[in-house]
Short mmCIF file of C-alpha atoms in Angstrom, two decimals:
data_model
loop_
_atom_site.label_atom_id
_atom_site.label_comp_id
_atom_site.label_asym_id
_atom_site.label_seq_id
_atom_site.Cartn_x
_atom_site.Cartn_y
_atom_site.Cartn_z
CA UNK A 18 -10.04 -9.69 -26.30
CA UNK A 19 -9.01 -6.66 -24.32
CA UNK A 20 -6.59 -4.28 -25.99
CA UNK A 21 -5.21 -3.25 -22.59
CA UNK A 22 -5.76 -5.56 -19.62
CA UNK A 23 -4.88 -4.32 -16.14
CA UNK A 24 -4.53 -6.80 -13.29
CA UNK A 25 -5.14 -5.20 -9.89
CA UNK A 26 -7.69 -2.86 -8.34
CA UNK A 27 -5.38 -0.88 -6.06
CA UNK A 28 -3.95 2.57 -6.69
CA UNK A 29 -1.49 1.43 -9.36
CA UNK A 30 -4.06 -0.70 -11.17
CA UNK A 31 -6.77 1.95 -11.15
CA UNK A 32 -4.47 4.71 -12.36
CA UNK A 33 -2.96 2.41 -15.00
CA UNK A 34 -6.43 1.79 -16.40
CA UNK A 35 -7.30 5.49 -16.26
CA UNK A 36 -3.99 6.50 -17.80
CA UNK A 37 -4.55 4.10 -20.68
CA UNK A 38 -8.14 5.28 -21.15
CA UNK A 39 -6.92 8.87 -21.33
CA UNK A 40 -4.59 8.08 -24.26
CA UNK A 41 -6.90 5.66 -26.08
CA UNK A 42 -10.05 7.85 -25.81
CA UNK A 43 -12.35 4.96 -26.69
CA UNK A 44 -10.37 3.88 -29.75
CA UNK A 45 -9.33 0.65 -28.00
CA UNK A 46 -10.68 -1.25 -25.02
CA UNK A 47 -9.36 -1.12 -21.46
CA UNK A 48 -10.29 -3.81 -18.93
CA UNK A 49 -9.44 -4.00 -15.24
CA UNK A 50 -9.72 -7.31 -13.39
CA UNK A 51 -9.75 -7.40 -9.58
CA UNK A 52 -11.61 -9.43 -6.96
CA UNK A 53 -13.21 -6.54 -5.08
CA UNK A 54 -15.71 -3.83 -5.95
CA UNK A 55 -13.78 -1.06 -4.20
CA UNK A 56 -10.50 0.78 -4.36
CA UNK A 57 -9.23 0.22 -0.83
CA UNK A 58 -7.47 3.25 0.65
CA UNK A 59 -4.75 0.99 1.96
CA UNK A 60 -2.48 3.68 3.45
CA UNK A 61 -5.27 4.49 5.93
CA UNK A 62 -5.89 0.98 7.26
CA UNK A 63 -3.93 1.65 10.45
CA UNK A 64 -6.66 4.10 11.49
CA UNK A 65 -9.95 3.47 13.26
CA UNK A 66 -13.02 2.49 11.20
CA UNK A 67 -11.02 0.94 8.35
CA UNK A 68 -14.20 -0.47 6.83
CA UNK A 69 -14.91 3.05 5.57
CA UNK A 70 -11.56 3.42 3.79
CA UNK A 71 -12.73 2.53 0.29
CA UNK A 72 -14.14 4.01 -2.91
CA UNK A 73 -16.48 2.20 -5.36
CA UNK A 74 -14.45 1.26 -8.43
CA UNK A 75 -17.39 1.72 -10.76
CA UNK A 76 -17.61 5.42 -9.86
CA UNK A 77 -14.01 5.86 -11.04
CA UNK A 78 -13.72 3.46 -13.99
CA UNK A 79 -17.14 3.41 -15.62
CA UNK A 80 -17.33 7.16 -16.35
CA UNK A 81 -14.33 6.87 -18.69
CA UNK A 82 -15.31 3.57 -20.29
CA UNK A 83 -13.05 1.14 -18.44
CA UNK A 84 -14.63 -2.30 -18.22
CA UNK A 85 -14.33 -4.04 -14.85
CA UNK A 86 -14.21 -7.81 -14.39
CA UNK A 87 -14.78 -8.91 -10.75
CA UNK A 88 -12.55 -11.96 -10.53
CA UNK A 89 -9.42 -13.33 -8.91
CA UNK A 90 -6.52 -13.77 -11.31
CA UNK A 91 -4.90 -17.20 -11.03
CA UNK A 92 -2.27 -17.07 -13.76
CA UNK A 93 -0.58 -15.02 -16.47
CA UNK A 94 0.67 -16.52 -19.73
CA UNK A 95 2.70 -13.85 -21.50
CA UNK A 96 3.55 -16.13 -24.43
CA UNK A 97 -0.10 -16.88 -25.27
CA UNK A 98 -1.18 -13.38 -24.14
CA UNK A 99 -3.81 -14.68 -21.74
CA UNK A 100 -4.78 -14.25 -18.11
CA UNK A 101 -6.71 -16.94 -16.26
CA UNK A 102 -9.07 -16.01 -13.45
CA UNK A 103 -11.87 -17.31 -11.29
CA UNK A 104 -15.13 -15.39 -11.26
CA UNK A 105 -17.24 -14.88 -8.19
CA UNK A 106 -19.51 -17.72 -9.25
CA UNK A 107 -16.50 -20.04 -9.38
CA UNK A 108 -16.40 -20.08 -13.16
CA UNK A 109 -13.00 -20.25 -14.87
CA UNK A 110 -12.28 -17.22 -17.02
CA UNK A 111 -9.86 -16.88 -19.90
CA UNK A 112 -8.98 -13.25 -20.63
CA UNK A 113 -6.90 -12.61 -23.77
CA UNK A 114 -5.04 -9.33 -24.17
CA UNK A 115 -2.82 -7.38 -26.54
CA UNK A 116 -1.03 -5.44 -23.81
CA UNK A 117 -0.88 -6.13 -20.08
CA UNK A 118 -0.21 -4.08 -16.95
CA UNK A 119 0.48 -6.21 -13.89
CA UNK A 120 -0.40 -4.12 -10.86
CA UNK A 121 -1.45 -6.83 -8.44
CA UNK A 122 0.15 -5.19 -5.41
CA UNK A 123 1.97 -6.75 -2.49
CA UNK A 124 1.19 -8.72 0.65
CA UNK A 125 2.56 -8.92 4.15
CA UNK A 126 5.03 -11.74 4.76
CA UNK A 127 3.22 -13.99 7.22
CA UNK A 128 4.90 -15.10 10.40
CA UNK A 129 5.37 -18.81 11.02
CA UNK A 130 5.93 -18.64 14.78
CA UNK A 131 3.81 -20.89 17.01
CA UNK A 132 0.41 -19.29 17.48
CA UNK A 133 0.72 -17.11 14.36
CA UNK A 134 -3.01 -17.54 13.79
CA UNK A 135 -3.52 -15.10 16.67
CA UNK A 136 -1.62 -12.32 14.90
CA UNK A 137 -3.50 -9.41 13.36
CA UNK A 138 -2.32 -7.18 10.51
CA UNK A 139 -3.47 -4.12 8.59
CA UNK A 140 -2.49 -5.37 5.14
CA UNK A 141 -6.01 -5.69 3.72
CA UNK A 142 -9.40 -4.15 4.36
CA UNK A 143 -10.62 -7.46 5.76
CA UNK A 144 -7.72 -7.90 8.18
CA UNK A 145 -7.78 -4.27 9.33
CA UNK A 146 -11.53 -4.51 9.91
CA UNK A 147 -11.02 -7.73 11.87
CA UNK A 148 -8.49 -5.94 14.09
CA UNK A 149 -10.90 -3.07 14.66
CA UNK A 150 -13.66 -5.47 15.69
CA UNK A 151 -11.24 -7.32 17.95
CA UNK A 152 -10.28 -4.10 19.72
CA UNK A 153 -13.92 -3.30 20.42
CA UNK A 154 -14.58 -6.76 21.87
CA UNK A 155 -11.56 -7.22 24.15
CA UNK A 156 -12.33 -9.65 26.98
CA UNK A 157 -11.67 -8.75 30.60
CA UNK A 158 -8.49 -10.00 32.21
CA UNK A 159 -4.73 -9.43 32.20
CA UNK A 160 -3.42 -7.68 29.09
CA UNK A 161 -6.87 -6.55 27.98
CA UNK A 162 -5.65 -3.17 26.80
CA UNK A 163 -2.09 -4.23 25.91
CA UNK A 164 -1.08 -4.39 22.25
CA UNK A 165 2.22 -5.72 20.93
CA UNK A 166 3.25 -4.51 17.47
CA UNK A 167 5.97 -6.52 15.75
CA UNK A 168 8.11 -4.58 13.28
CA UNK A 169 9.16 -0.95 13.75
CA UNK A 170 9.15 0.04 10.10
CA UNK A 171 6.80 2.53 8.44
CA UNK A 172 3.64 0.52 9.08
CA UNK A 173 4.69 -0.65 12.53
CA UNK A 174 5.38 2.87 13.77
CA UNK A 175 2.10 4.20 12.37
CA UNK A 176 -0.08 1.45 13.83
CA UNK A 177 1.74 1.49 17.20
CA UNK A 178 1.35 5.23 17.68
CA UNK A 179 -2.26 5.17 16.46
CA UNK A 180 -3.19 2.26 18.74
CA UNK A 181 -2.40 4.35 21.80
CA UNK A 182 -5.28 6.70 21.05
CA UNK A 183 -7.59 4.00 19.71
CA UNK A 184 -7.18 1.83 22.81
CA UNK A 185 -7.51 4.77 25.19
CA UNK A 186 -10.80 5.73 23.58
CA UNK A 187 -12.06 2.15 23.88
CA UNK A 188 -10.80 1.80 27.45
CA UNK A 189 -12.52 5.01 28.58
CA UNK A 190 -12.11 5.37 32.35
CA UNK A 191 -9.52 2.59 32.28
CA UNK A 192 -7.31 4.45 29.79
CA UNK A 193 -4.35 4.34 32.18
CA UNK A 194 -4.22 0.58 31.60
CA UNK A 195 -3.41 0.99 27.91
CA UNK A 196 0.01 -0.36 27.03
CA UNK A 197 1.57 -0.52 23.54
CA UNK A 198 4.85 -2.37 23.01
CA UNK A 199 6.80 -2.02 19.74
CA UNK A 200 9.13 -4.93 18.97
CA UNK A 201 11.97 -4.67 16.42
CA UNK A 202 14.70 -7.20 15.74
CA UNK A 203 17.11 -4.47 14.59
CA UNK A 204 18.82 -2.34 17.20
CA UNK A 205 17.16 0.90 16.00
CA UNK A 206 13.64 2.11 15.27
CA UNK A 207 12.75 2.32 11.60
CA UNK A 208 15.97 0.80 10.24
CA UNK A 209 14.87 1.34 6.62
CA UNK A 210 13.80 4.93 7.35
CA UNK A 211 17.36 5.96 8.16
CA UNK A 212 18.71 8.28 10.83
CA UNK A 213 17.04 11.48 9.56
CA UNK A 214 13.58 11.17 11.16
CA UNK A 215 14.64 8.78 13.94
CA UNK A 216 14.99 11.37 16.75
CA UNK A 217 11.49 12.69 16.02
CA UNK A 218 10.07 9.16 15.93
CA UNK A 219 11.78 8.18 19.18
CA UNK A 220 10.56 11.36 20.90
CA UNK A 221 7.01 10.67 19.72
CA UNK A 222 7.11 7.09 20.99
CA UNK A 223 8.39 8.32 24.33
CA UNK A 224 5.75 11.04 24.51
CA UNK A 225 2.97 8.52 23.85
CA UNK A 226 4.39 5.97 26.25
CA UNK A 227 5.06 3.31 23.61
CA UNK A 228 7.56 0.80 24.97
CA UNK A 229 10.42 -0.25 22.72
CA UNK A 230 11.95 -3.73 22.60
CA UNK A 231 14.87 -3.42 20.18
CA UNK A 232 17.13 -6.26 19.13
CA UNK A 233 14.23 -8.56 19.91
CA UNK A 234 12.00 -10.82 17.84
CA UNK A 235 8.73 -12.65 18.27
CA UNK A 236 8.93 -16.23 19.54
CA UNK A 237 5.28 -17.26 19.92
CA UNK A 238 1.77 -15.91 20.41
CA UNK A 239 -1.18 -17.02 22.50
CA UNK A 240 -4.64 -15.45 22.80
CA UNK A 241 -3.58 -13.73 26.02
CA UNK A 242 0.22 -13.48 25.84
CA UNK A 243 3.18 -12.75 23.59
CA UNK A 244 6.58 -14.40 24.06
CA UNK A 245 9.73 -12.63 22.88
CA UNK A 246 13.25 -13.79 22.07
CA UNK A 247 14.65 -12.09 25.19
CA UNK A 248 12.71 -14.55 27.30
CA UNK A 249 9.98 -12.15 28.36
CA UNK A 250 6.27 -12.93 28.40
CA UNK A 251 3.90 -10.03 27.86
CA UNK A 252 0.26 -10.45 28.92
CA UNK A 253 -1.48 -9.06 25.82
CA UNK A 254 -4.81 -9.59 24.11
CA UNK A 255 -3.65 -7.97 20.86
CA UNK A 256 -0.63 -8.72 18.67
CA UNK A 257 -0.11 -7.01 15.31
CA UNK A 258 2.38 -8.24 12.70
CA UNK A 259 3.93 -5.71 10.30
CA UNK A 260 7.34 -7.26 9.60
CA UNK A 261 7.99 -7.62 5.90
CA UNK A 262 6.28 -7.33 2.54
CA UNK A 263 6.61 -9.07 -0.82
CA UNK A 264 5.18 -8.66 -4.29
CA UNK A 265 2.06 -10.55 -5.30
CA UNK A 266 2.96 -14.13 -6.32
CA UNK A 267 1.56 -13.46 -9.82
CA UNK A 268 4.92 -11.86 -10.60
CA UNK A 269 6.37 -15.39 -10.75
CA UNK A 270 4.23 -16.04 -13.84
CA UNK A 271 6.15 -13.41 -15.79
CA UNK A 272 9.68 -14.27 -16.92
CA UNK A 273 12.27 -11.69 -16.04
CA UNK A 274 14.59 -10.56 -13.24
CA UNK A 275 13.16 -9.70 -9.82
CA UNK A 276 14.43 -7.84 -6.80
CA UNK A 277 14.58 -9.15 -3.21
CA UNK A 278 10.90 -8.29 -2.71
CA UNK A 279 9.90 -10.32 -5.76
CA UNK A 280 9.10 -7.23 -7.82
CA UNK A 281 9.65 -7.38 -11.57
CA UNK A 282 12.44 -5.20 -12.87
CA UNK A 283 11.34 -2.77 -15.55
CA UNK A 284 12.92 -0.35 -17.97
CA UNK A 285 12.38 3.40 -17.67
CA UNK A 286 9.07 3.07 -19.51
CA UNK A 287 7.84 0.45 -17.00
CA UNK A 288 7.93 -2.41 -19.47
CA UNK A 289 9.07 -5.60 -17.76
CA UNK A 290 12.68 -6.28 -18.68
CA UNK A 291 12.84 -8.65 -21.63
CA UNK A 292 9.06 -9.10 -21.96
CA UNK A 293 7.47 -7.21 -24.84
CA UNK A 294 4.04 -5.73 -24.26
CA UNK A 295 3.95 -6.45 -20.52
CA UNK A 296 4.22 -3.59 -18.04
CA UNK A 297 4.37 -3.51 -14.24
CA UNK A 298 3.22 -0.83 -11.82
CA UNK A 299 2.89 -0.30 -8.09
CA UNK A 300 4.24 -2.87 -5.68
CA UNK A 301 4.89 -5.40 -8.46
CA UNK A 302 7.42 -3.09 -10.16
CA UNK A 303 11.06 -2.50 -9.33
CA UNK A 304 11.08 0.60 -11.50
CA UNK A 305 14.05 2.96 -11.81
CA UNK A 306 13.35 6.43 -10.45
CA UNK A 307 16.82 7.74 -11.27
CA UNK A 308 20.32 6.35 -11.72
CA UNK A 309 20.57 5.38 -8.04
CA UNK A 310 17.07 4.56 -6.80
CA UNK A 311 14.09 2.37 -7.62
CA UNK A 312 10.48 3.05 -6.69
CA UNK A 313 9.42 2.03 -3.21
CA UNK A 314 6.36 -0.11 -2.40
CA UNK A 315 4.31 2.88 -1.29
CA UNK A 316 1.23 4.84 -2.25
CA UNK A 317 3.47 7.78 -3.14
CA UNK A 318 4.99 5.81 -6.02
CA UNK A 319 1.95 3.64 -6.83
CA UNK A 320 -0.10 6.55 -8.18
CA UNK A 321 2.47 7.93 -10.65
CA UNK A 322 3.59 4.41 -11.58
CA UNK A 323 0.01 3.72 -12.60
CA UNK A 324 -0.32 6.92 -14.60
CA UNK A 325 2.96 6.38 -16.45
CA UNK A 326 2.32 2.66 -17.04
CA UNK A 327 -1.15 3.42 -18.39
CA UNK A 328 0.19 6.09 -20.72
CA UNK A 329 3.02 3.90 -21.98
CA UNK A 330 1.04 0.72 -22.48
CA UNK A 331 -1.49 2.67 -24.56
CA UNK A 332 1.27 4.49 -26.46
CA UNK A 333 2.90 1.13 -27.17
CA UNK A 334 -0.39 -0.17 -28.55
CA UNK A 335 -0.88 2.86 -30.81
CA UNK A 336 2.75 3.23 -31.88
CA UNK A 337 3.15 6.56 -30.07
CA UNK A 338 6.14 7.84 -28.17
CA UNK A 339 6.50 6.51 -24.63
CA UNK A 340 7.63 8.65 -21.72
CA UNK A 341 10.18 7.70 -19.04
CA UNK A 342 8.95 7.34 -15.47
CA UNK A 343 9.67 10.52 -13.54
CA UNK A 344 7.71 10.88 -10.28
CA UNK A 345 7.59 13.89 -7.98
CA UNK A 346 10.68 14.33 -5.77
CA UNK A 347 10.68 11.74 -3.00
CA UNK A 348 9.18 12.70 0.37
CA UNK A 349 8.00 10.82 3.46
CA UNK A 350 5.12 11.73 5.75
CA UNK A 351 4.90 9.39 8.71
CA UNK A 352 1.89 9.51 11.04
CA UNK A 353 2.77 9.49 14.74
CA UNK A 354 -0.72 9.28 16.19
CA UNK A 355 -1.36 11.70 19.02
CA UNK A 356 2.21 13.01 18.72
CA UNK A 357 1.61 14.46 15.26
CA UNK A 358 3.68 13.35 12.28
CA UNK A 359 7.08 13.82 10.69
CA UNK A 360 7.61 15.09 7.13
CA UNK A 361 10.91 14.55 5.32
CA UNK A 362 12.30 15.26 1.86
CA UNK A 363 14.85 13.46 -0.27
CA UNK A 364 16.10 9.90 -0.17
CA UNK A 365 18.17 10.81 2.88
CA UNK A 366 14.89 11.85 4.58
CA UNK A 367 15.81 15.27 5.85
CA UNK A 368 13.22 16.43 8.40
CA UNK A 369 11.29 19.50 7.23
CA UNK A 370 8.47 19.56 9.77
CA UNK A 371 7.06 17.58 12.65
CA UNK A 372 4.26 17.70 15.20
CA UNK A 373 0.99 19.36 14.19
CA UNK A 374 2.40 21.01 11.05
CA UNK A 375 3.40 17.62 9.64
CA UNK A 376 0.13 16.11 10.88
CA UNK A 377 -1.85 18.59 8.82
CA UNK A 378 0.08 17.53 5.73
CA UNK A 379 -0.58 13.87 6.58
CA UNK A 380 -4.29 14.62 6.81
CA UNK A 381 -4.20 16.17 3.34
CA UNK A 382 -2.42 13.10 1.99
CA UNK A 383 -4.74 10.60 3.65
CA UNK A 384 -8.04 12.42 3.24
CA UNK A 385 -7.62 14.27 -0.06
CA UNK A 386 -4.58 13.75 -2.27
CA UNK A 387 -4.76 9.96 -2.57
CA UNK A 388 -8.48 9.84 -3.35
CA UNK A 389 -9.53 9.72 -7.01
CA UNK A 390 -12.33 11.94 -8.32
CA UNK A 391 -15.73 10.28 -8.69
CA UNK A 392 -18.40 10.38 -11.43
CA UNK A 393 -16.67 13.16 -13.39
CA UNK A 394 -15.14 11.94 -16.67
CA UNK A 395 -13.31 15.18 -17.47
CA UNK A 396 -11.70 15.44 -14.03
CA UNK A 397 -10.88 11.74 -13.91
CA UNK A 398 -9.05 11.94 -17.23
CA UNK A 399 -7.32 15.17 -16.23
CA UNK A 400 -6.00 13.51 -13.09
CA UNK A 401 -4.92 10.47 -15.13
CA UNK A 402 -2.36 12.56 -17.03
CA UNK A 403 1.15 11.46 -16.06
CA UNK A 404 2.20 15.12 -16.04
CA UNK A 405 -0.17 15.95 -13.17
CA UNK A 406 1.61 16.07 -9.84
CA UNK A 407 0.29 13.59 -7.30
CA UNK A 408 0.66 16.18 -4.55
CA UNK A 409 -0.98 19.04 -6.45
CA UNK A 410 -3.65 17.23 -8.42
#
């Protein structure tokens, strides 16, 4: 039996396990179960060479005594305190626990339009790598260097602006043929991002030559064309879907209220509402940040959610005082490809910087701040402290 069992090998899962290990200090066991061997740096999957965006889990977990089980979780029974899973050899596993942290992440909501099998996404390492390979093997013909991105939210804007540079590099002397079209069913870019950063985003799209199709949705996809709801047909060899996300289906195994994304509602200590001994972190948790806001499904909240959940699940086990979830003040740093980035503060997303100044901050986020330390037990445990700022750790 594991004293603390963590489901999920993403940012929230890893930091939950580390946070628990920091409090328990070897007095009780911590186990993390996840199908892969790596922590995937998911916020970077819109970039080129996504196959490199990962960190070996054993170099983060093993130094502080966290046991790792490479398996795919198939069910959670909170009444019997057991998790079922399938090992890599196909064997059925039964994993009992005293306390559980569900940090299984989220997944893109798949499109069901005709030809959806031709859509790419950047939701997982495998799918982002498949897109990268596709871009480097584009066949000759109409629409060879045309990409249509569906969904102008955070991910859609980042992949659309990044694809301009990626395709131009691939196209070489034919770079003038590169065309990126961003499709959004709402009548504005980034509807969930609000009006604050919108002028900067629109200026960046215009500067890069990204075409906007607002108030429009995807109708169907073929290997060489995309059909939109306005009746247009776009010759295109690449179509990328970014429209919508939902919590991992494992959340349905846990009784309790959920939000519209399927995330489990938690109390301020990240314990699932009405379920003793079960905590949620990352994209599976609809956790209160303050009296008006809940955590967003983002890396920015996944890291502190993991640290706090790990601390509290271990404190619960030992009968210690738990601490309410209090992340750093909310900010947004949106990559805009060759046009730089835009950095905002507050839930209203007030623009503080843009262009190269914001881009430099985005580089620090992507290439430094979100990476865990490796092979160094003291530094790993220091960074696992919930009091350590994500942006200054």
